[in-house]
C-alpha positions as semicolon CSV with decimal commas, in nm:
position;residue;x (nm);y (nm);z (nm)
1;X;1,385;-1,539;-0,280
2;X;1,736;-1,674;-0,333
3;X;1,818;-1,365;-0,518
4;X;1,806;-1,142;-0,207
5;X;2,021;-1,375;-0,008
6;X;2,362;-1,253;-0,131
7;X;2,527;-0,953;0,038
8;X;2,496;-0,720;-0,248
9;X;2,156;-0,808;-0,366
10;X;2,038;-0,798;0,010
11;X;2,158;-0,441;0,020
12;X;1,986;-0,373;-0,303
13;X;1,655;-0,515;-0,178
14;X;1,666;-0,305;0,151
15;X;1,768;0,000;-0,052
16;X;1,465;-0,062;-0,273
17;X;1,237;-0,105;0,005
18;X;1,360;0,207;0,168
19;X;1,322;0,404;-0,159
20;X;0,977;0,280;-0,228
21;X;0,868;0,341;0,138
22;X;0,992;0,690;0,121
23;X;0,807;0,749;-0,204
24;X;0,491;0,607;-0,046
25;X;0,538;0,831;0,242
26;X;0,552;1,154;-0,002
27;X;0,267;1,043;-0,210
28;X;0,066;0,969;0,107
29;X;0,167;1,300;0,271
30;X;0,047;1,463;-0,053
31;X;-0,277;1,271;-0,050
32;X;-0,367;1,390;0,294
33;X;-0,272;1,751;0,217
34;X;-0,498;1,743;-0,085
35;X;-0,787;1,538;0,031
36;X;-0,814;1,494;0,418
37;X;-1,144;1,659;0,443
38;X;-1,308;1,436;0,718
39;X;-1,019;1,379;0,956
40;X;-0,626;1,382;0,961
41;X;-0,609;1,008;0,844
42;X;-0,837;0,967;0,573
43;X;-0,826;1,105;0,203
44;X;-1,047;1,061;-0,092
45;X;-0,690;1,090;-0,286
46;X;-0,464;0,827;-0,184
47;X;-0,198;0,810;-0,468
48;X;0,028;0,582;-0,255
49;X;-0,211;0,282;-0,326
50;X;-0,125;0,316;-0,695
51;X;0,252;0,321;-0,627
52;X;0,195;0,020;-0,394
53;X;0,009;-0,180;-0,639
54;X;0,266;-0,097;-0,913
55;X;0,564;-0,177;-0,688
56;X;0,406;-0,535;-0,600
57;X;0,305;-0,621;-0,962
58;X;0,639;-0,515;-1,104
59;X;0,880;-0,645;-0,839
60;X;0,671;-0,899;-0,643
61;X;0,507;-0,952;-0,317
62;X;0,838;-0,932;-0,113
63;X;0,813;-0,546;-0,151
64;X;0,519;-0,520;0,087
65;X;0,736;-0,401;0,390
66;X;0,779;-0,084;0,159
67;X;0,397;-0,014;0,163
68;X;0,379;-0,104;0,551
69;X;0,674;0,116;0,640
70;X;0,549;0,421;0,426
71;X;0,185;0,391;0,564
72;X;0,295;0,374;0,925
73;X;0,526;0,688;0,891
74;X;0,257;0,899;0,707
75;X;-0,014;0,788;0,940
76;X;0,217;0,849;1,254
77;X;0,325;1,177;1,114
78;X;-0,039;1,284;1,079
79;X;-0,100;1,215;1,447
80;X;-0,209;0,850;1,479
81;X;-0,073;0,663;1,771
82;X;0,178;0,394;1,676
83;X;-0,070;0,100;1,727
84;X;-0,318;0,276;1,496
85;X;-0,057;0,379;1,249
86;X;0,055;0,011;1,238
87;X;-0,305;-0,124;1,174
88;X;-0,362;0,136;0,909
89;X;-0,030;0,010;0,750
90;X;-0,137;-0,337;0,774
91;X;-0,454;-0,260;0,588
92;X;-0,268;-0,056;0,308
93;X;-0,039;-0,363;0,269
94;X;-0,326;-0,596;0,253
95;X;-0,484;-0,369;-0,008
96;X;-0,182;-0,375;-0,231
97;X;-0,116;-0,769;-0,176
98;X;-0,498;-0,847;-0,223
99;X;-0,510;-0,650;-0,547
100;X;-0,196;-0,763;-0,697
101;X;-0,264;-1,131;-0,635
102;X;-0,615;-1,086;-0,768
103;X;-0,479;-0,917;-1,067
104;X;-0,215;-1,188;-1,134
105;X;-0,480;-1,455;-1,089
106;X;-0,759;-1,332;-1,299
107;X;-0,608;-1,081;-1,539
108;X;-0,270;-1,260;-1,572
109;X;0,103;-1,152;-1,537
110;X;0,119;-1,017;-1,883
111;X;-0,141;-0,740;-1,864
112;X;-0,163;-0,463;-2,125
113;X;-0,353;-0,135;-2,117
114;X;-0,452;-0,161;-2,467
115;X;-0,665;-0,444;-2,394
116;X;-1,024;-0,359;-2,269
117;X;-1,050;-0,676;-2,049
118;X;-0,713;-0,603;-1,870
119;X;-0,813;-0,247;-1,813
120;X;-1,149;-0,374;-1,642
121;X;-0,962;-0,617;-1,433
122;X;-0,708;-0,357;-1,326
123;X;-0,993;-0,131;-1,229
124;X;-1,231;-0,366;-1,060
125;X;-0,964;-0,572;-0,888
126;X;-0,696;-0,315;-0,825
127;X;-0,910;0,022;-0,772
128;X;-1,217;-0,116;-0,627
129;X;-1,172;-0,465;-0,434
130;X;-0,817;-0,389;-0,312
131;X;-0,943;-0,029;-0,208
132;X;-1,245;-0,159;-0,017
133;X;-1,012;-0,420;0,192
134;X;-0,761;-0,133;0,290
135;X;-1,034;0,118;0,365
136;X;-1,214;-0,153;0,591
137;X;-0,901;-0,228;0,805
138;X;-0,800;0,139;0,814
139;X;-1,159;0,239;0,918
140;X;-1,187;-0,038;1,189
141;X;-0,821;0,064;1,307
142;X;-0,935;0,427;1,354
143;X;-1,266;0,308;1,524
144;X;-1,084;0,066;1,759
145;X;-0,824;0,329;1,823
146;X;-1,079;0,598;1,925
147;X;-1,272;0,356;2,115
148;X;-0,959;0,273;2,310
149;X;-0,852;0,624;2,326
150;X;-0,555;0,567;2,109
151;X;-0,612;0,712;1,778
152;X;-0,428;1,024;1,837
153;X;-0,101;1,083;2,021
154;X;-0,102;1,328;2,302
């Protein structure tokens, strides 16, 4: 964490977070445009999750705010109220953090796509376990927001 304390490295960190959040937003917007069949907030295709996992695996867990900011922006743009968008963003952040930490723990930091065990670990831990966590929190946020009348902005 000391590397982001200095002035120039702090600017680089916040610039990288902003850039990753913007790319997450664009991928989330594309995912909703391509696959939002049930409602405006859920899609069978969510390429932002792949980006989030890649960013956290490559650059570390300290980049989770990029996932949160990007998810809040795309869900707010889709019409979610700010509290619901923030809960969905928390779920997307949890998804990426959980998947990245499980992959580092059980697959290792030096994973390779030419090793079957590493690929199976990436699929099971990254695509299935992590996605279940994010989808569960997102569904709960939409349900709670709808029950409270706060899912959509007026």
